[in-house]
Coordinates of C-alpha atoms in Angstrom, one line a residue:
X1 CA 0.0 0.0 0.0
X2 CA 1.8 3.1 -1.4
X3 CA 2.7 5.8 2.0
X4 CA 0.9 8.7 -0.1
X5 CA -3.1 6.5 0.0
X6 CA -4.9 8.5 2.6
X7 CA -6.5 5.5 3.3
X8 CA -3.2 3.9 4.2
X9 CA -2.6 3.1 8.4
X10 CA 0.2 5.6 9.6
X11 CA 2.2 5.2 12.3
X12 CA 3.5 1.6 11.5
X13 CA 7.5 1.7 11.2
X14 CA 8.8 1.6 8.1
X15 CA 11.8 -0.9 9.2
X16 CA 9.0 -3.6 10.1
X17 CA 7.5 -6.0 7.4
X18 CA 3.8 -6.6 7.2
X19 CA 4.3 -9.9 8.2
X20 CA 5.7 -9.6 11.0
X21 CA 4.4 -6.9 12.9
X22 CA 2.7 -7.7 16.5
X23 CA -0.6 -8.6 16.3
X24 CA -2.8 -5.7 17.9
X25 CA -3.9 -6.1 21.6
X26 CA -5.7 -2.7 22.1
X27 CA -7.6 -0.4 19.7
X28 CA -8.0 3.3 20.7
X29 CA -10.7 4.6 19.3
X30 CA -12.1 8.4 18.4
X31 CA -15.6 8.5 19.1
X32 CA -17.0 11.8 16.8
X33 CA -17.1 10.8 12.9
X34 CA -15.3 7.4 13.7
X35 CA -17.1 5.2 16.2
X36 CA -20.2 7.0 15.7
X37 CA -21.9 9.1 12.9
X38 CA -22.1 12.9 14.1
X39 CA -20.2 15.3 16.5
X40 CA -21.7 15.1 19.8
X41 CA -21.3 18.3 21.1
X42 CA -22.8 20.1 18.2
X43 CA -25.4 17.5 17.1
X44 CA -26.8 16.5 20.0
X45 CA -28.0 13.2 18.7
X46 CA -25.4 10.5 17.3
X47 CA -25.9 7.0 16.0
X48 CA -24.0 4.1 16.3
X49 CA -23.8 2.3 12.9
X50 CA -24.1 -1.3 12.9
X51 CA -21.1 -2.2 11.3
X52 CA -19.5 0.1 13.8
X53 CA -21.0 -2.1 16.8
X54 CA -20.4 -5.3 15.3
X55 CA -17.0 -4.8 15.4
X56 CA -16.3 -3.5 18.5
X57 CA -18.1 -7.0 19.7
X58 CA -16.2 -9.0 17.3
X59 CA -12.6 -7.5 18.5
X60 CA -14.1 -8.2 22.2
X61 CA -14.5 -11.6 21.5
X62 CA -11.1 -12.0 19.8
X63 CA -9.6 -10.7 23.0
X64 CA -8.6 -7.9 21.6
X65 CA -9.1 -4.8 24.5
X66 CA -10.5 -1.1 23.0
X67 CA -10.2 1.9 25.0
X68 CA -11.1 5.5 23.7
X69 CA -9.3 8.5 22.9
X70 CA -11.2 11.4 22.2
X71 CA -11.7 15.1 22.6
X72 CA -14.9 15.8 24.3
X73 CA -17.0 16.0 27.5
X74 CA -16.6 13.0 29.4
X75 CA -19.8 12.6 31.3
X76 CA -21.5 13.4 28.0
X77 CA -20.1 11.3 25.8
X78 CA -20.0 8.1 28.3
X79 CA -23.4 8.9 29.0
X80 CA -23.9 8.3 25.1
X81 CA -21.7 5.2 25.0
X82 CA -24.1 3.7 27.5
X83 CA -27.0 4.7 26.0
X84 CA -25.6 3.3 23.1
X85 CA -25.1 0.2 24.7
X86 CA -21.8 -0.1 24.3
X87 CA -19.8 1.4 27.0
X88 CA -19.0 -1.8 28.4
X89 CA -16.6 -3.0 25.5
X90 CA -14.2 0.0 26.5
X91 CA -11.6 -0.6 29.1
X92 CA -9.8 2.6 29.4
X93 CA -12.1 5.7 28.2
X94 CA -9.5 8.7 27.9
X95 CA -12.1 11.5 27.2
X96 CA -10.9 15.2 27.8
X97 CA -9.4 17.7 26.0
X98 CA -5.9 17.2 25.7
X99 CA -3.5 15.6 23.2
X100 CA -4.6 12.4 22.2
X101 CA -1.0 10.9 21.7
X102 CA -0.6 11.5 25.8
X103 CA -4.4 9.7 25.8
X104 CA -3.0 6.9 23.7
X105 CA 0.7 6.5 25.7
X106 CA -1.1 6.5 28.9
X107 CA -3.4 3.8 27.7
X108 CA -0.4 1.4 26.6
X109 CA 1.0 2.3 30.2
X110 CA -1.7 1.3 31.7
X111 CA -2.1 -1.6 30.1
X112 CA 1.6 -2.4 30.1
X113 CA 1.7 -2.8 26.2
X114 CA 4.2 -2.0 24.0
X115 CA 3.9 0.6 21.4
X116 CA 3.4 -1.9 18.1
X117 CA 0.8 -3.3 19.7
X118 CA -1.7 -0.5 19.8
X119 CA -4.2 0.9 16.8
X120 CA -5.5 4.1 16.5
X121 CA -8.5 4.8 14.5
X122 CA -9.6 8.6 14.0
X123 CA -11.8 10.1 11.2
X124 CA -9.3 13.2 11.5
X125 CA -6.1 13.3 9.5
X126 CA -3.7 16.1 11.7
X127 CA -5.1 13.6 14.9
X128 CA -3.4 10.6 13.0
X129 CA -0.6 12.5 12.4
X130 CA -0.2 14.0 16.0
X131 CA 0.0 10.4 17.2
X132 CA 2.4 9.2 14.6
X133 CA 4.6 11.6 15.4
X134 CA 4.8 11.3 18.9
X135 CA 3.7 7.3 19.0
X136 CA 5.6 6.4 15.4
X137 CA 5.4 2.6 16.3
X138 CA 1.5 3.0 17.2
X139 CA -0.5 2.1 13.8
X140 CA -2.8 4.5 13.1
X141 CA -6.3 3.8 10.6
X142 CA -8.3 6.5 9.5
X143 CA -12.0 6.3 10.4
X144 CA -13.4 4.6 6.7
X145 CA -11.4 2.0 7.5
X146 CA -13.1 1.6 10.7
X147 CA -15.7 -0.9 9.9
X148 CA -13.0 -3.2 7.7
X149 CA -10.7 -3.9 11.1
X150 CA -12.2 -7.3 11.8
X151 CA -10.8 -8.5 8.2
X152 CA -7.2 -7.2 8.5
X153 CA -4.6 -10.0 9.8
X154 CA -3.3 -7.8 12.6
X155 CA -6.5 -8.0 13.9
X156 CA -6.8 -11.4 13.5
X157 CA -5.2 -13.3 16.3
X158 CA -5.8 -17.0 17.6
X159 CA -9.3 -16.8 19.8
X160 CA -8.9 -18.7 22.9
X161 CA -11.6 -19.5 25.7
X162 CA -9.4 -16.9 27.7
X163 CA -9.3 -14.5 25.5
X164 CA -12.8 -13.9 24.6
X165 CA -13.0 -13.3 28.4
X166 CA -9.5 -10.7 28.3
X167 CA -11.3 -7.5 28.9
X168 CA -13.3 -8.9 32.0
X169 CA -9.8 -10.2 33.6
X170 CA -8.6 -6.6 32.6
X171 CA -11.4 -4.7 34.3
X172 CA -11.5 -7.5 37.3
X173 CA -7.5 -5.9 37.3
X174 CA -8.5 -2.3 37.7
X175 CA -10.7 -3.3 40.2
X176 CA -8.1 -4.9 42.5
X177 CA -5.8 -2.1 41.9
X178 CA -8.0 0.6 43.1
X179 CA -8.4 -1.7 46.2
X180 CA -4.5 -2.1 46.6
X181 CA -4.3 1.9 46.7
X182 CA -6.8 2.1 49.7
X183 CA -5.2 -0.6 51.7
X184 CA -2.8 0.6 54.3
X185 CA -0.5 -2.4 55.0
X186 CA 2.4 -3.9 53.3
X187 CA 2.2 -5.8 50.2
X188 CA 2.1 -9.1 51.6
X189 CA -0.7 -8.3 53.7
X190 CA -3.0 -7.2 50.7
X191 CA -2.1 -10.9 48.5
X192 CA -3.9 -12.4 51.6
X193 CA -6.4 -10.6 51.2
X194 CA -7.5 -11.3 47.9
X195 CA -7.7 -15.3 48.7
X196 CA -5.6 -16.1 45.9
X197 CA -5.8 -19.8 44.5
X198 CA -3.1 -21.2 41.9
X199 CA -3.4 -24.4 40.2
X200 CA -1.1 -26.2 38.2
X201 CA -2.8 -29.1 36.0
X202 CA -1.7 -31.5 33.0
X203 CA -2.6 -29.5 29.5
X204 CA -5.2 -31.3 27.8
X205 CA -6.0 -30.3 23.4
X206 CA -8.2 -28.3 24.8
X207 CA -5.8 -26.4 26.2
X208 CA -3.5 -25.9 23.3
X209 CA -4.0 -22.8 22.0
X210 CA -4.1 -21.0 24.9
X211 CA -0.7 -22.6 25.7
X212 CA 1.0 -21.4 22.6
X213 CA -0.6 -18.0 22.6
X214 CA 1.3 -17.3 25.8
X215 CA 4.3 -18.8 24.7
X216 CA 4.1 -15.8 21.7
X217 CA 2.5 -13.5 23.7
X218 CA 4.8 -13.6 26.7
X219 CA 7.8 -11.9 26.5
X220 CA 9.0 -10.6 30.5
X221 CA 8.0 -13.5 31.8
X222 CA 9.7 -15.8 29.3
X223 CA 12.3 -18.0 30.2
X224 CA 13.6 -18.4 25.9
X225 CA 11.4 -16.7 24.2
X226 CA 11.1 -19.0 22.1
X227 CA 7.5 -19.9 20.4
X228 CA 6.2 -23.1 20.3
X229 CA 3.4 -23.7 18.0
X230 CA 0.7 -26.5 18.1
X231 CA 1.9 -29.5 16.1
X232 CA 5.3 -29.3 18.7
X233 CA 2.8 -29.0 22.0
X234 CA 0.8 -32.2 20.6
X235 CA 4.2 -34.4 20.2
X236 CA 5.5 -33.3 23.4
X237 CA 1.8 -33.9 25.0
X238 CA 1.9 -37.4 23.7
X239 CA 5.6 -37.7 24.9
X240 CA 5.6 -39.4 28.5
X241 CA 9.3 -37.7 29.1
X242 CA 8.0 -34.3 28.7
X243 CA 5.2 -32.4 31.2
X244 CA 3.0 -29.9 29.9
X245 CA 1.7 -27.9 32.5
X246 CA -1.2 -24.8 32.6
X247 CA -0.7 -22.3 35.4
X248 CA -4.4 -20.9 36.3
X249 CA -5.0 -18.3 38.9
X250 CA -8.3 -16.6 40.3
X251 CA -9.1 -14.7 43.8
X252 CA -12.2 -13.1 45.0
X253 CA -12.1 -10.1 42.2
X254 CA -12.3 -13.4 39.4
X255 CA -10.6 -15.5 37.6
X256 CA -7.5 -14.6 35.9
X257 CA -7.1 -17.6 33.5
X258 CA -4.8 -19.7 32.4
X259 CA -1.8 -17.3 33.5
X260 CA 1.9 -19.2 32.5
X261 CA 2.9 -22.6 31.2
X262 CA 5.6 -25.4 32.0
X263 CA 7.5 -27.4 29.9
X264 CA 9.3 -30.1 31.7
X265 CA 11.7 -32.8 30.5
X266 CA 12.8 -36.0 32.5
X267 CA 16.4 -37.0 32.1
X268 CA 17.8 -40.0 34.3
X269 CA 18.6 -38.1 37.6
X270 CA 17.5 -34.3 36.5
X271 CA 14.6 -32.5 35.4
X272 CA 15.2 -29.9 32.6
X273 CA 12.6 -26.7 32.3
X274 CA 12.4 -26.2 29.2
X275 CA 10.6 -23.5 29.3
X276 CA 8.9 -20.7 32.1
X277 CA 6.2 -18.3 30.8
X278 CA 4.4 -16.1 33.2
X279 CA 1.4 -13.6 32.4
X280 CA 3.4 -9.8 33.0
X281 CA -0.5 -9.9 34.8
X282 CA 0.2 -12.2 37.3
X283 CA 4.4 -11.0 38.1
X284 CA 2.9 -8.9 41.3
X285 CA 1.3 -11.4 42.9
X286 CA 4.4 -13.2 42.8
X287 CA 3.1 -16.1 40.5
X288 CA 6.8 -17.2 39.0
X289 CA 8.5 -17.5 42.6
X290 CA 5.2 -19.6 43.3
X291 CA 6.1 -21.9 40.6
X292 CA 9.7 -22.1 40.9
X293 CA 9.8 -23.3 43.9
X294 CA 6.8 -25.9 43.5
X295 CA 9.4 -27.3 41.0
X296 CA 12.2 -27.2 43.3
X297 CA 9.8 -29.0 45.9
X298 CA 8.8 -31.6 43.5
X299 CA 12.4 -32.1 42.3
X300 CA 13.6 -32.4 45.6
X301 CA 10.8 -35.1 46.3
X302 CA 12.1 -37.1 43.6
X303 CA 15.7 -37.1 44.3
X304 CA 16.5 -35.1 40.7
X305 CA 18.6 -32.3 40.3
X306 CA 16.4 -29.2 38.4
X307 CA 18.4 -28.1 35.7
X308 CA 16.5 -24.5 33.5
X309 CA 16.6 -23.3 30.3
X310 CA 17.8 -19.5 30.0
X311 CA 18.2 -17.3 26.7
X312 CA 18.5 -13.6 27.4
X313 CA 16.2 -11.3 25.4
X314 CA 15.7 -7.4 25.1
X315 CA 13.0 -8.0 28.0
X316 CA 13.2 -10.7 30.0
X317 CA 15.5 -9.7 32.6
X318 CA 12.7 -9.8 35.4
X319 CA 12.6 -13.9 34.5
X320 CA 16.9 -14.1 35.0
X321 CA 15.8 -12.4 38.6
X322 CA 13.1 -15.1 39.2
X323 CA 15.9 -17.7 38.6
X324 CA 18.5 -16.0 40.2
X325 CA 16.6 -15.2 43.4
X326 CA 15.2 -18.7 43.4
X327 CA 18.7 -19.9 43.5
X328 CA 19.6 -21.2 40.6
X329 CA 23.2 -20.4 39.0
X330 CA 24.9 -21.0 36.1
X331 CA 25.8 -25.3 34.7
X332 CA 29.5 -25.0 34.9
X333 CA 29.8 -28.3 33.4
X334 CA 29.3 -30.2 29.9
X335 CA 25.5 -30.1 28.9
X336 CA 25.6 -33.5 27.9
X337 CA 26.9 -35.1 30.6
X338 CA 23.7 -34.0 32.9
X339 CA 21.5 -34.3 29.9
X340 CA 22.5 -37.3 28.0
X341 CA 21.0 -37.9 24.9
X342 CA 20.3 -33.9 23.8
X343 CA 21.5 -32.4 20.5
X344 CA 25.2 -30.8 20.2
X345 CA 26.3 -27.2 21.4
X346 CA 24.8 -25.3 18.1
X347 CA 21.4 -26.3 18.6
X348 CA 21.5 -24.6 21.8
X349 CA 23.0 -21.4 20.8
X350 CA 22.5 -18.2 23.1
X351 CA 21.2 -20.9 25.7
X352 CA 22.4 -20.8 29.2
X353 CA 21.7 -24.0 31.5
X354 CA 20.9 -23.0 34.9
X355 CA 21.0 -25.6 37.7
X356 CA 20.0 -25.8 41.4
X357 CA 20.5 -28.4 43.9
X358 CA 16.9 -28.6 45.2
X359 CA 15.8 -28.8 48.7
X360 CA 12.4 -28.9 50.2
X361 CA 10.4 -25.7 50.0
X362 CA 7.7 -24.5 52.4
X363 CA 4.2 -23.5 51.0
X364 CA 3.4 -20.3 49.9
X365 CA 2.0 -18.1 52.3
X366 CA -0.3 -15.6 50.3
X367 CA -2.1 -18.2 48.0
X368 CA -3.9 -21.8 48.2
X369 CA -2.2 -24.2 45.9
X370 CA -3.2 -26.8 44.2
X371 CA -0.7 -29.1 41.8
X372 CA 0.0 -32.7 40.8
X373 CA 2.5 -34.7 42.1
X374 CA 5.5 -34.9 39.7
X375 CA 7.7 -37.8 41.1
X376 CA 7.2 -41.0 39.4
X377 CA 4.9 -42.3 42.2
X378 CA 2.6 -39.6 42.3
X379 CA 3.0 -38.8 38.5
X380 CA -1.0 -40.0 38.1
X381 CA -2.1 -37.9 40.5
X382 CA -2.4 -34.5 42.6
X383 CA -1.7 -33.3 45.8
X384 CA -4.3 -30.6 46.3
X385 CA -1.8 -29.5 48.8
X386 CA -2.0 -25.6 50.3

């Protein structure tokens, strides 16, 4: 699509391919012109076409969040939005007077996304073009585009029973930070609170998609980075030497979902994690240290030594912490002789092999957990253990 078509998305760098830009997690959209037909504040009445509405529902059931940027009277227009029935479908209404590139940053703050992530859709060009300049990796539509989004392959990702429910985990979010701010004590304190409950279960097919949309979606809380896709997840599901564990969490503000993934190899004498991923959702509560030293406990039931997977990306340096602080350290010896059988040196390029001697771990003190037994003699069945 040639720069100059004024129907073309701004915003998107020029350095990234098509084909591999970031799917979209968040649409900001204008509301006068653009979401609906008419300016309210001059108008009076405005109407909501119905290509307009049906894909605002469609993006909420891809799990795609939509928030609002827009330069009018905020009690008026939300007042609209719900008359219009839709104010529910917007997680984040930024509705004021000021710059709408500060609207749009603050959103991706908020919502911890990165930049390529987030769409803008506006019906005004110097509005696209204020966020492009300020927000160049933010990819901006103009508003007759607005009603072809659903069809574009950015916003097109896998759906997932968790996803469809995304924007009520988000909003169940804002809701338990608002309560954080009014509680007085230390952090700890206000986990308990919040009666917390992890479980850690075998993946099922079911499951599947999920599981690999996290291991693309993930990137803090990701051990390698690297993506597995769904053919791999089935062979190493049907593989008895590998565990494939979902991570769910919920607590009384609702359920989070399915919030990381394992992937666990059994060698002769040592477990190898193969992989860590963690929901960037979840890190507060502490979810990863949770898990890591489950695995240490469950190693050091079965007499194994825990050996982890590490390959150093532009943003998972809050993972190397979780391992660090969890006490692993870096395999001074030769891969293969802990891990007999795996493939030479170059297939595990920019891979460090972590290890830890495990010991027996008490159990966490701010959430109920529930998880399987991992050692050969409990590998049927689950502990249900707090």
């Amino acid at each position: 699509m040639d720069a100059t078509d004024p129907s073309a998305p701004t915003g998107t760098s020029p350095a990234a391919p098509t084909g591999t830009s970031p799917a979209v997690k968040c649409l900001v959209w204008d509301l006068d012109n653009t979401l609906w037909n008419g300016t309210l504040l001059e108008d009076g009445e405005v109407t909501l076409p119905e290509p307009i509405r049906d894909v605002v529902r469609v993006l909420d059931e891809r799990g795609i969040l939509q928030a609002v940027a827009s330069k009018n009277d905020h009690d008026h227009a939300w007042a609209r939005l719900e008359k219009l029935g839709i104010a529910e479908y917007f997680v984040l209404p930024h509705i004021g007077w000021g710059p709408k590139s500060e609207s749009v940053r603050r959103i991706a703050e908020r919502l911890d996304f990165a930049h390529g992530t987030i769409a803008f859709v506006d019906d005004q060009p110097a509005e696209r073009a204020e966020v492009a300049h300020h927000l160049p990796a933010v990819r901006c539509y103009p508003a007759e585009q607005a009603a072809e989004l659903a069809s574009l392959p950015e916003f097109s990702p896998v759906v997932t029973a968790d996803s469809r429910r995304r924007r009520e985990m988000y909003q169940a979010g804002f809701s338990r930070e608002a309560a954080r701010e009014e509680f007085a004590g230390p952090d700890e304190d206000f986990l308990r609170t919040l009666g917390l409950e992890m479980t850690i279960r075998r993946a099922t097919e079911p499951d599947l998609a999920r599981v690999e949309e996290l291991t693309l979606r993930t990137s803090q809380m990701n051990a390698t980075g690297v993506h597995y896709g769904d053919e791999r997840l089935r062979a190493l599901l049907a593989d008895p030497a590998h565990e494939v564990l979902v991570v769910q969490l919920r607590d009384r503000f609702g359920d989070h979902g399915a919030v990381g993934i394992v992937l666990l190899q059994r060698h002769p004498g040592a477990w190898l994690l193969k992989l860590l991923a963690t929901s960037c959702r979840v890190v507060s509560f502490g979810a990863g240290a949770v898990l890591l030293r489950w695995l240490i406990d469950e190693a050091a039931r079965s007499g194994v030594r825990l050996l982890a997977d590490f390959r150093r990306t532009e943003r998972n340096r809050m993972m190397e912490v979780a391992y660090r602080f969890a006490g692993f350290a870096p395999y001074e010896g030769v891969r293969s002789d802990v891990l007999p059988g795996e493939a030479g040196a170059a297939d595990h390029e920019g891979v460090e092999l972590l290890s830890i001697e495990p010991v027996r771990q008490e159990p966490p003190t701010t959430m109920r957990l529930d998880a399987p037994g991992l050692g050969t003699d409990e590998a049927a069945g689950g502990t249900g253990r707090d």
